XYZ file of C-alpha atoms in Angstrom:
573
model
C 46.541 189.754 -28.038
C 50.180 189.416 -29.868
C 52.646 192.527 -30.485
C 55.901 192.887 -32.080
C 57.271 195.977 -30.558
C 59.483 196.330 -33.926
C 62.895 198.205 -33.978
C 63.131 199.470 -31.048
C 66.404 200.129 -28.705
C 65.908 198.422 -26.379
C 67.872 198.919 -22.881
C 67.525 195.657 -20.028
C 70.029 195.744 -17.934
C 69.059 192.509 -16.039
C 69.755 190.652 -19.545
C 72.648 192.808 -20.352
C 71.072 194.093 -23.393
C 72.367 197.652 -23.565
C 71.175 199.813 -26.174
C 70.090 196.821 -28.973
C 67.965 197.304 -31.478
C 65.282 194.269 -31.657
C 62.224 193.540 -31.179
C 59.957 192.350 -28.526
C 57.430 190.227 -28.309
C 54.085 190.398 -26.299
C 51.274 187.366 -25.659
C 48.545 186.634 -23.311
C 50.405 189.443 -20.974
C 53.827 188.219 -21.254
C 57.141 188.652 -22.701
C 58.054 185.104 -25.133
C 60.501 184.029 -27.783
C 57.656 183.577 -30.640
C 54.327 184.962 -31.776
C 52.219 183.908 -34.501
C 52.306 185.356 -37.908
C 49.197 186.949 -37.037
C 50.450 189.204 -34.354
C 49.752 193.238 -34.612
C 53.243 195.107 -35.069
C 54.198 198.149 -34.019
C 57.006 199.938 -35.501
C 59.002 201.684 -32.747
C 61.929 201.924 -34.893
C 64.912 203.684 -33.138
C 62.740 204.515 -30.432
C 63.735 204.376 -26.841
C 62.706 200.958 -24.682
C 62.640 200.094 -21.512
C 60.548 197.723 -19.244
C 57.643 199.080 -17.009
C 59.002 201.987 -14.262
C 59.146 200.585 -11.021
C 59.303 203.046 -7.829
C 60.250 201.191 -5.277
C 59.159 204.212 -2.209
C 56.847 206.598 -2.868
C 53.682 207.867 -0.503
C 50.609 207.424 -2.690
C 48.242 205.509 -0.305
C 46.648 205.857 2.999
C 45.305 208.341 5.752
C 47.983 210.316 5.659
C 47.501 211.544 2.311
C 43.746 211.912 3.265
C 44.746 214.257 5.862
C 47.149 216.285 3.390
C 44.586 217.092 1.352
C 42.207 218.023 3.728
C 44.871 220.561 5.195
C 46.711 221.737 2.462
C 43.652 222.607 -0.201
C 45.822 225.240 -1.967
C 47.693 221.919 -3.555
C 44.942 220.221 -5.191
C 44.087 223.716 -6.345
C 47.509 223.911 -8.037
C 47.176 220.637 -9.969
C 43.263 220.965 -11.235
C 43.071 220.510 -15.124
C 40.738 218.401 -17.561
C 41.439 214.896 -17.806
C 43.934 214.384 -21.033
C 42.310 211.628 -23.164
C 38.879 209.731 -24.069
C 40.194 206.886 -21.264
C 39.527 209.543 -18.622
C 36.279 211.537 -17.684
C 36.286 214.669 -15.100
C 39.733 216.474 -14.160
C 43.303 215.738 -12.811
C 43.461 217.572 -9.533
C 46.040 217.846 -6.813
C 50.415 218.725 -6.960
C 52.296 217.078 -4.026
C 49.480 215.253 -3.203
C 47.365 213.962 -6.254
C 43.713 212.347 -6.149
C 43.823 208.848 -6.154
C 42.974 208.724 -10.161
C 45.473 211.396 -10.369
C 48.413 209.385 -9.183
C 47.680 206.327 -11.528
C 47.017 208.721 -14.997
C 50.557 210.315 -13.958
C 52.568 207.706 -12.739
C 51.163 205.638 -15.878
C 51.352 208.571 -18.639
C 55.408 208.543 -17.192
C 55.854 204.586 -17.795
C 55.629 203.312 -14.628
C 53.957 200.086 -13.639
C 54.880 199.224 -10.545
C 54.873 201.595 -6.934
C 55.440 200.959 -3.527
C 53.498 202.517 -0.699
C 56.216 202.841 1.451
C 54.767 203.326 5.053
C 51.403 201.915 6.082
C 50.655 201.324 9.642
C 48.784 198.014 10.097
C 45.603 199.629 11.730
C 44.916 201.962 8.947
C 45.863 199.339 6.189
C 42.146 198.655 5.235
C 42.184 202.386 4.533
C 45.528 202.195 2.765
C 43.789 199.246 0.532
C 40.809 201.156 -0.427
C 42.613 204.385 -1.758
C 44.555 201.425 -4.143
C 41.328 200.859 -5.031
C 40.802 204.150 -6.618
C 44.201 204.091 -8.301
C 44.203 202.781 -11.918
C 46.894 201.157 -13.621
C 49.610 199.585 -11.665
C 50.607 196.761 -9.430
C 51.137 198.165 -5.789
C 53.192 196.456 -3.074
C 52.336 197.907 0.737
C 55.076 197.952 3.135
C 53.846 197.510 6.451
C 55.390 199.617 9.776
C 56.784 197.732 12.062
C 59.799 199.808 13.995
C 57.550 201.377 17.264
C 55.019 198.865 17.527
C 54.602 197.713 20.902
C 54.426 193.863 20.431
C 57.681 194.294 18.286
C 59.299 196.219 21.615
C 58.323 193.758 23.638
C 59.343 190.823 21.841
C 62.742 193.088 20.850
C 63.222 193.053 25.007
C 62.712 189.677 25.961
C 65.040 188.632 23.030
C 62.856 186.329 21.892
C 62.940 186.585 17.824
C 60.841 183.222 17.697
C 57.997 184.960 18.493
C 58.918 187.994 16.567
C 59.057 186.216 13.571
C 55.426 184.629 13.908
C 54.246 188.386 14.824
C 55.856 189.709 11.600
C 54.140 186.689 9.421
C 50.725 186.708 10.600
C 50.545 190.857 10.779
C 52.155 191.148 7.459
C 48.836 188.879 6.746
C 46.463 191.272 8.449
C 47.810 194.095 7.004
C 48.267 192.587 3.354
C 51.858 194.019 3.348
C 54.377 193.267 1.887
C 57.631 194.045 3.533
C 58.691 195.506 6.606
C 59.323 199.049 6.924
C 61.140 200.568 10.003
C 60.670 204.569 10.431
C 62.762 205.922 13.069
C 63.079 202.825 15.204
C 62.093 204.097 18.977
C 61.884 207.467 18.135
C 58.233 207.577 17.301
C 57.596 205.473 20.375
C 59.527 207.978 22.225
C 57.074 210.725 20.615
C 54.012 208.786 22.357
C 55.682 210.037 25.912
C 56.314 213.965 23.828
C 60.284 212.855 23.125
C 62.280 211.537 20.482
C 65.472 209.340 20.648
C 69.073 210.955 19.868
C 71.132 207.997 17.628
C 71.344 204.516 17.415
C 71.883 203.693 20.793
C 69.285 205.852 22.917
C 66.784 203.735 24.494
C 62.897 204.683 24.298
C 61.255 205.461 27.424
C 59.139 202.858 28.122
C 61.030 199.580 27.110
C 64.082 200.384 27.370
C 64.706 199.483 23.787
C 67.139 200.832 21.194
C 67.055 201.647 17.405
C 70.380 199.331 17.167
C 67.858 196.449 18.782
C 65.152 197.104 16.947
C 67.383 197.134 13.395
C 69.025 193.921 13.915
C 65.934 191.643 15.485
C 63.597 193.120 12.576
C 66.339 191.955 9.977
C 67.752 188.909 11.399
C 63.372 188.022 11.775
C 63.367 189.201 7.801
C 65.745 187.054 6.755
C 64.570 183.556 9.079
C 61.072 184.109 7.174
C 63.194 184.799 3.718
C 60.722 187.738 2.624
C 61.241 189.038 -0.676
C 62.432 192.439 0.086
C 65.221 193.528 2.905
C 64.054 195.656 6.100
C 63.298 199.068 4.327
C 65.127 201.078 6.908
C 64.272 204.943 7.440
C 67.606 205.892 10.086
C 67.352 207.987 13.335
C 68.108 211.442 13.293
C 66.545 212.472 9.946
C 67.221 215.797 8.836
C 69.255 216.744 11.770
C 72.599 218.268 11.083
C 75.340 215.762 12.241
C 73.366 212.867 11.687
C 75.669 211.106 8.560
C 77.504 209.306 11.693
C 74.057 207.627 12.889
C 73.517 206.248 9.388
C 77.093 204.595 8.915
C 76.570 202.875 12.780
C 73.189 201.626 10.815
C 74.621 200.661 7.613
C 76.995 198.803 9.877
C 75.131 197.308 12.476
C 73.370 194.391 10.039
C 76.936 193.523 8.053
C 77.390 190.527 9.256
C 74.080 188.947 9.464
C 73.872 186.182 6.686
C 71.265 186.674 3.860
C 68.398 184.067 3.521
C 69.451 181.631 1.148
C 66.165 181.351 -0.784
C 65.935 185.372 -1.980
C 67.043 186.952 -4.729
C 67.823 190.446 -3.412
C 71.666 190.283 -2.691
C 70.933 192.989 0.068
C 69.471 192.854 3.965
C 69.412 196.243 4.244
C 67.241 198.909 2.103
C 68.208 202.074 3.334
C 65.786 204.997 2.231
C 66.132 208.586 1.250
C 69.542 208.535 2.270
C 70.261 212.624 0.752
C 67.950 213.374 4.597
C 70.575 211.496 6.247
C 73.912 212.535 4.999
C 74.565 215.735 6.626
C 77.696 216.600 8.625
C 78.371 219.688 11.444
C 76.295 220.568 14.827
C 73.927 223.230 12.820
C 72.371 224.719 10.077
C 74.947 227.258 10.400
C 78.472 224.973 9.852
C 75.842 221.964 8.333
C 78.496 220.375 5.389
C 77.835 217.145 3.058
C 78.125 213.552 4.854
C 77.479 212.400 1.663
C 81.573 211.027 0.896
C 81.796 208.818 3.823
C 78.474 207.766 3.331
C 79.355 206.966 -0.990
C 82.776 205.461 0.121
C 80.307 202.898 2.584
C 78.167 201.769 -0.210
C 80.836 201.187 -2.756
C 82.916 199.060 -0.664
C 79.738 196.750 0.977
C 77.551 194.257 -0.833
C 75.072 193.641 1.943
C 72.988 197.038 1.438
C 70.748 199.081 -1.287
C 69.827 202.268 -0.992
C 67.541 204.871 -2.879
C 68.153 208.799 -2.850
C 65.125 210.877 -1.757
C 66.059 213.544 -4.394
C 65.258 217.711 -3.795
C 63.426 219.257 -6.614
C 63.419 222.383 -5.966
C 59.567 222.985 -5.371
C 56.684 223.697 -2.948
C 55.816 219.892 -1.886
C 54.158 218.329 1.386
C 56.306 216.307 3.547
C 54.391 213.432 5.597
C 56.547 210.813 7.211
C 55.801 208.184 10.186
C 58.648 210.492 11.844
C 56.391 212.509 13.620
C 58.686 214.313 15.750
C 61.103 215.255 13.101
C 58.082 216.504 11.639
C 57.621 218.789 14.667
C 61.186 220.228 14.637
C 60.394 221.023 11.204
C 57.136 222.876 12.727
C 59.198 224.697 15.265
C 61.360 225.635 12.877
C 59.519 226.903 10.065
C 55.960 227.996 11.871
C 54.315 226.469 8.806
C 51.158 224.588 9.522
C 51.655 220.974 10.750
C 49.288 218.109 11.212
C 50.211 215.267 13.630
C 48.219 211.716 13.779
C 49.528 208.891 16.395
C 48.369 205.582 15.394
C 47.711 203.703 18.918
C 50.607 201.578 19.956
C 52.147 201.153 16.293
C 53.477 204.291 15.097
C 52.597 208.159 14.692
C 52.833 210.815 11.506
C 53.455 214.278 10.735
C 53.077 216.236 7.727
C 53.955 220.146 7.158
C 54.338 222.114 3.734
C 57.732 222.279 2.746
C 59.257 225.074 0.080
C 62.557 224.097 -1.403
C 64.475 226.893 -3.302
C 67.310 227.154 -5.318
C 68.337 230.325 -3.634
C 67.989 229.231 0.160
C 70.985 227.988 1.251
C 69.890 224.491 3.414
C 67.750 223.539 0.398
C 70.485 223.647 -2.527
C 73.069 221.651 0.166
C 69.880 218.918 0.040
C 69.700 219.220 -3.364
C 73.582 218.660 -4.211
C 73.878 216.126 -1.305
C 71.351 213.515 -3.506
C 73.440 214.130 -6.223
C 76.110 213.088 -5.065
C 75.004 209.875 -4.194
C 74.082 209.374 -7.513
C 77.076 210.529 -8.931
C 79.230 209.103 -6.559
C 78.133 205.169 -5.835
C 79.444 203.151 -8.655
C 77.177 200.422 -9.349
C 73.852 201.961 -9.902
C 72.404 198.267 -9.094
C 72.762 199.462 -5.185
C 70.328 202.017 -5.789
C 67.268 203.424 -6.850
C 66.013 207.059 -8.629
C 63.631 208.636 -5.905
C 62.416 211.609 -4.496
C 60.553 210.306 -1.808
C 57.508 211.365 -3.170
C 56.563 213.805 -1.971
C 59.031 214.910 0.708
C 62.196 215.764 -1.272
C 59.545 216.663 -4.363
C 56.588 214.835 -6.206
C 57.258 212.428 -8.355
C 56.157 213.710 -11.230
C 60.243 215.833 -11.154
C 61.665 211.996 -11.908
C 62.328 213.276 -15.668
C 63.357 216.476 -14.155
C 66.242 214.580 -12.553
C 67.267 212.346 -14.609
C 68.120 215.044 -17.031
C 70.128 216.686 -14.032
C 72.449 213.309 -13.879
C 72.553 212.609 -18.145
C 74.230 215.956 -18.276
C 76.889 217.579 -17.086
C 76.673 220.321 -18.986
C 73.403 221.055 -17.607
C 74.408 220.214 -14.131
C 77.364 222.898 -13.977
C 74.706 225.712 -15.527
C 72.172 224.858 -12.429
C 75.827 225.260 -10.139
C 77.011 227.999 -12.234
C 73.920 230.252 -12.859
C 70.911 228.680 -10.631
C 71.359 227.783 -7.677
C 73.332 229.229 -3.758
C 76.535 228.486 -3.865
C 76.557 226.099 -1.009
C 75.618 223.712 -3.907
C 79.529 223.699 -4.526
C 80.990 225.178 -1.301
C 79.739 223.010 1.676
C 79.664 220.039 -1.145
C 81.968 218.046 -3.343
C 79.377 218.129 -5.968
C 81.425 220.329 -8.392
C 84.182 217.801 -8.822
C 81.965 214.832 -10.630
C 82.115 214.936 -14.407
C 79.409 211.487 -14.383
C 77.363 211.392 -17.000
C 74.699 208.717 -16.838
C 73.481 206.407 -19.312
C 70.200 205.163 -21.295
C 71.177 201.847 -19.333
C 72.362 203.147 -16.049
C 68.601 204.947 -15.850
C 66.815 202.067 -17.139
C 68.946 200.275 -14.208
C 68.177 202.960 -11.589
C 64.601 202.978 -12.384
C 63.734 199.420 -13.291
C 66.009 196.702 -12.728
C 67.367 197.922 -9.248
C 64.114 198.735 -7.883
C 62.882 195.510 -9.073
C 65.692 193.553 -7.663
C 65.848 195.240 -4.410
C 62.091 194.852 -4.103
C 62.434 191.079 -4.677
C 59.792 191.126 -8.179
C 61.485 188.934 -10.331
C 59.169 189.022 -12.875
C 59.162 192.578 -13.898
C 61.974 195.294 -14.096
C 63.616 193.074 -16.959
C 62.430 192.069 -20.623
C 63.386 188.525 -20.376
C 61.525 185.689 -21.629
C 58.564 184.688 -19.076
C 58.535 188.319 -17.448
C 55.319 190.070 -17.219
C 54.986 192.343 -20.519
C 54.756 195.975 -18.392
C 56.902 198.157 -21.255
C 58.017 201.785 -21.661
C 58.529 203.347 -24.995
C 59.381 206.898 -25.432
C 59.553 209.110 -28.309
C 63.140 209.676 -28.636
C 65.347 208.553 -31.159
C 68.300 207.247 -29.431
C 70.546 207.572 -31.953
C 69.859 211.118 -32.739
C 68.927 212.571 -29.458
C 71.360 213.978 -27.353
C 70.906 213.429 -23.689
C 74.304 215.649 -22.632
C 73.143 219.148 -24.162
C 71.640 221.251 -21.772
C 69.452 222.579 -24.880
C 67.507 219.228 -24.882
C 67.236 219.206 -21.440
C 63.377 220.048 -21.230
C 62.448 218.219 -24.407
C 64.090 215.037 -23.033
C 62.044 215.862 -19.521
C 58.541 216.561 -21.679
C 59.335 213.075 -23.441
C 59.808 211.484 -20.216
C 57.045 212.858 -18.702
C 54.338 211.815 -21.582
C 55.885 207.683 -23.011
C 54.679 206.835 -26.609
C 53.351 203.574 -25.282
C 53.370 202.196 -21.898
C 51.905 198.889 -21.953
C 51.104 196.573 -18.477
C 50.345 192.602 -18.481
C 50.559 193.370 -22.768
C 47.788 195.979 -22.502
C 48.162 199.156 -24.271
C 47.556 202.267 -21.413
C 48.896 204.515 -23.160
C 49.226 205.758 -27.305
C 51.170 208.728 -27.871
C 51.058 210.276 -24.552
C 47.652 209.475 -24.553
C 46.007 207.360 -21.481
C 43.684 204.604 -23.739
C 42.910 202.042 -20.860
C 42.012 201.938 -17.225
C 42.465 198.656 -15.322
C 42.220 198.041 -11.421
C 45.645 198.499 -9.706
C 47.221 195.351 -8.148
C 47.602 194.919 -4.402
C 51.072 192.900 -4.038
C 51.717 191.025 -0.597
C 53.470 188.449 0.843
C 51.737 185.551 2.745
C 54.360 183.177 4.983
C 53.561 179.732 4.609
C 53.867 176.631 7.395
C 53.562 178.670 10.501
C 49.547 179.028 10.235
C 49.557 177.116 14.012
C 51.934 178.822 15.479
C 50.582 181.763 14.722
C 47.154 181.168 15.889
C 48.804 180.313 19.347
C 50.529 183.917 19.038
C 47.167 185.478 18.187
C 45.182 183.540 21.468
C 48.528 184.786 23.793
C 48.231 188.406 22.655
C 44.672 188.718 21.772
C 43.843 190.010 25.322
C 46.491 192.503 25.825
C 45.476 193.869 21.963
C 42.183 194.638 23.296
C 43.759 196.492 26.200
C 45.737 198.493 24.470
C 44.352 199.242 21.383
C 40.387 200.845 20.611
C 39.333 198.157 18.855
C 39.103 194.493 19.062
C 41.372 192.016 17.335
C 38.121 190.405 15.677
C 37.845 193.630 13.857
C 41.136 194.167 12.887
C 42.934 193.417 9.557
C 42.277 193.591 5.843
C 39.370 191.851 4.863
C 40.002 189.648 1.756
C 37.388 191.799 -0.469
C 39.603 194.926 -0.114
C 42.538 193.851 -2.365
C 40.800 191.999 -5.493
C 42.629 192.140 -7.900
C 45.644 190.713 -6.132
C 49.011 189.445 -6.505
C 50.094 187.383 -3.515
C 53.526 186.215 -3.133
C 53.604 182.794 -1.030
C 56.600 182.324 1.025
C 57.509 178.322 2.081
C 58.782 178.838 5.584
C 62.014 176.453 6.407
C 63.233 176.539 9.376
């Protein structure tokens, strides 16, 4: 089919089109220069556009969110309602943690396209891949864990990144991944023996192996392959009051290792959720914002990215691959907590979390990811999240964006809402920012894509794949800065006009019209097939000793991850 998205204003930061109105053209699932006279238009005259949402860490797939919503039932109660349109039959169900089905209709009904699963441990990948299965709607890169796995440590020891590298490629294969993700680097090893690791430089128990090590092999090994995306780098000491100075040592501790020449990321570090790791003093009690030091970091370096991990003020599930942090949390909240170790590659925790704007620690959380995005100047080094759903599900996107387009409404959630540690133990009250149509079509579509290393999406350029948002706001009328509009320009965001993906039509006036099979996205290194099968023959043995099942049956079968988008890699050495 051919479109003419017709009068539209159209914000694409990647080709520095900034509020334009013109047109756009759609055929056979892609964005071109001409259609034929034939073509169906659509008038979207003074109507907000923007490509496809892309979120580049979010937790949507995989055992872990099995296990949340097998022990936390009272949240798919809280989300149950009939499905919204003819496109869907049964019910929505679920808050924090949605149904499968449930994440696609939202995630699509919101604009988005494209989401990351942000942590998925290589044994439970063919799980991770089937609950993808059951999402509709968008293309879905996996990012495999790699930062405790015991091959990793050992190669990490011996110093010997050759190997490393051919590990990385073939298990990214197994796994169908497409990055690597490092959680906590030692730490959740050092939960295997019931400990964690203090900073950067505290060795596990067992190897003798530090986060620093782990960091800098894992990226310099990221970079030799030239894999689309950076390390994706959750720091030590998450949560824990003091812990700002562990994530400048890791900000630090890659600057001078060289980019791979072939990417087009400009970063080599992805540093996550930052807001959990910006927090200054020895307690709760004299806990301040990190977040300045942190801001004054990212504005003067070009060799990292980061995305926020945004508090929205709401009863959400966290569930990280940081299982012990998840057991402070435990110890000190007494709310139920689940913990899963995953053999030799990682472990998990999840707990209910309550953020609220009258307890004290939540609102400093809450200000602290504001100021990053208030405070780092180029939004291209960063990317809108909430860590869905640690800091808050992601469904609260539109929620924040209308927290950062307005100042007005800002100062009435400091002035009227929320404890004032918001503005005493921060330096939130000082910023005046007020974003932009194109800084948030930059923060939550071109940056993302970028960082992620998608070239063909996150932009409206000629040859890019035709995934579109269109909302139902007239740009030119529509202010953004009143804190009177604030919920309608949230309900807009929340519900698009038209999101279209590959030049399909999934939504019509807020309406979901189409179901398609999501995308699995992964990267497959090519040129080192016979090195690797030596690797695999060396370590084949010891695999079977250590883990409960054989290396025959381990992996992701090809049949799990039709329909798929594979990303080849031309290894040069």
């Amino acid at each position: 089919m051919e479109y003419i998205l017709k009068n539209g204003i159209v914000f694409d930061p990647a080709n520095n089109i900034d509020g334009e109105k013109k047109d756009i053209l759609i055929k056979d699932g892609y964005i071109v220069s001409e259609v034929s006279k034939d073509a169906k238009i659509i008038d979207v005259t003074n109507k907000l556009v923007m490509p496809g949402g892309v979120d580049l860490h979010s937790h949507i797939a995989g055992p872990k969110l099995s296990v949340g919503r097998l022990y936390r039932p009272e949240d798919t109660r809280r989300g149950i309602k009939p499905a919204q349109c003819g496109a869907i039959e049964g019910f929505e169900a679920g808050f924090s943690i949605p149904t499968c089905p449930t994440t696609g209709y939202r995630y699509t009904r919101m604009g988005y396209t494209t989401v990351t699963e942000a942590a998925v441990p290589p044994l439970e990948a063919k799980h991770a891949h089937e609950e993808i299965n059951s999402i509709p709607n968008l293309d879905i890169p996996t990012l495999t864990l790699f930062g405790n796995n015991w091959f990793m440590l050992k190669y990490v020891k011996e110093n010997n990144l050759e190997k490393l590298a051919l590990f990385i490629s073939k298990w990214l294969k197994l796994a169908k991944g497409y990055g690597i993700k490092i959680v906590n680097p030692c730490g959740s090893e050092a939960w295997g023996w019931g400990k964690n690791v203090d900073g950067l430089d505290d060795p596990e128990p067992h190897w003798g192996v530090t986060g620093r090590q782990v960091i800098q092999a894992l990226t310099k090994v990221n970079e030799k392959l030239g894999l689309p995306h950076s390390v994706h780098v959750h720091t030590n000491d998450l949560g824990h009051p003091g812990n700002y100075e562990t994530t400048l040592e890791t900000f630090d501790c890659v600057k001078d290792i060289k980019k791979n020449k072939n990417v087009t990321r400009d970063q080599v570090l992805h540093a996550t959720h930052v807001q959990f790791h910006a927090y200054k003093g020895t307690s709760w009690r004299d806990v301040t914002s990190g977040a300045p030091e942190l801001i004054d970091y990212i504005n003067k370096s070009k060799h990292m990215t980061c995305d926020i991990g945004q508090i929205t003020f709401d009863e959400t599930t966290t569930m990280t691959a940081d299982a012990p942090m998840e057991y402070d949390l435990y110890r000190l909240t007494g709310l139920k907590w689940a913990n899963k170790d995953i053999e030799v590659e990682t472990s998990s925790g999840l707990i209910p979390s309550i953020y609220s704007k009258r307890a004290p620690v939540s609102v400093l959380q809450w200000a602290i990811g504001l100021e990053f995005f208030l405070g780092i100047k180029d939004p291209w080094k960063l990317a809108l999240t909430t860590d869905s759903p640690n800091g808050g599900p992601f469904i609260r996107y539109p929620r924040v964006i209308s927290w950062i387009m307005s100042n007005e409404k800002l100062n009435d959630m400091l002035d009227n809402q929320v404890h004032s540690w918001a503005t005493r133990r921060t330096s939130l009250g000082s910023y005046d920012r007020e974003y932009s149509w194109n800084e948030i079509a930059t923060i939550t579509r071109a940056s993302p894509a970028k960082i992620l290393g998608l070239t063909d999406r996150g932009h409206l350029g000629v040859g890019a794949k035709a995934d579109v948002s269109v909302y139902d706001i007239d740009v030119y009328d529509f202010d953004t800065t009143l804190l009177k509009n604030s919920q309608t320009l949230e309900n807009k965001l929340l519900n698009s006009l038209y999101t279209i993906k590959d030049g399909m039509f999934m939504v019509d006036h807020g309406k979901i019209v189409k179901l398609v099979d999501s995308k699995h996205i992964w990267t497959n290194v090519c040129g080192l097939e016979k090195e690797e099968a030596n690797l695999v023959d060396e370590i084949t043995p010891e695999f079977n000793k250590y883990y409960t099942i054989k290396y025959e049956n381990y992996g992701v079968p090809d049949h799990y991850i039709k329909p798929d988008t594979c990303v080849d890699i031309e290894y040069e050495d």
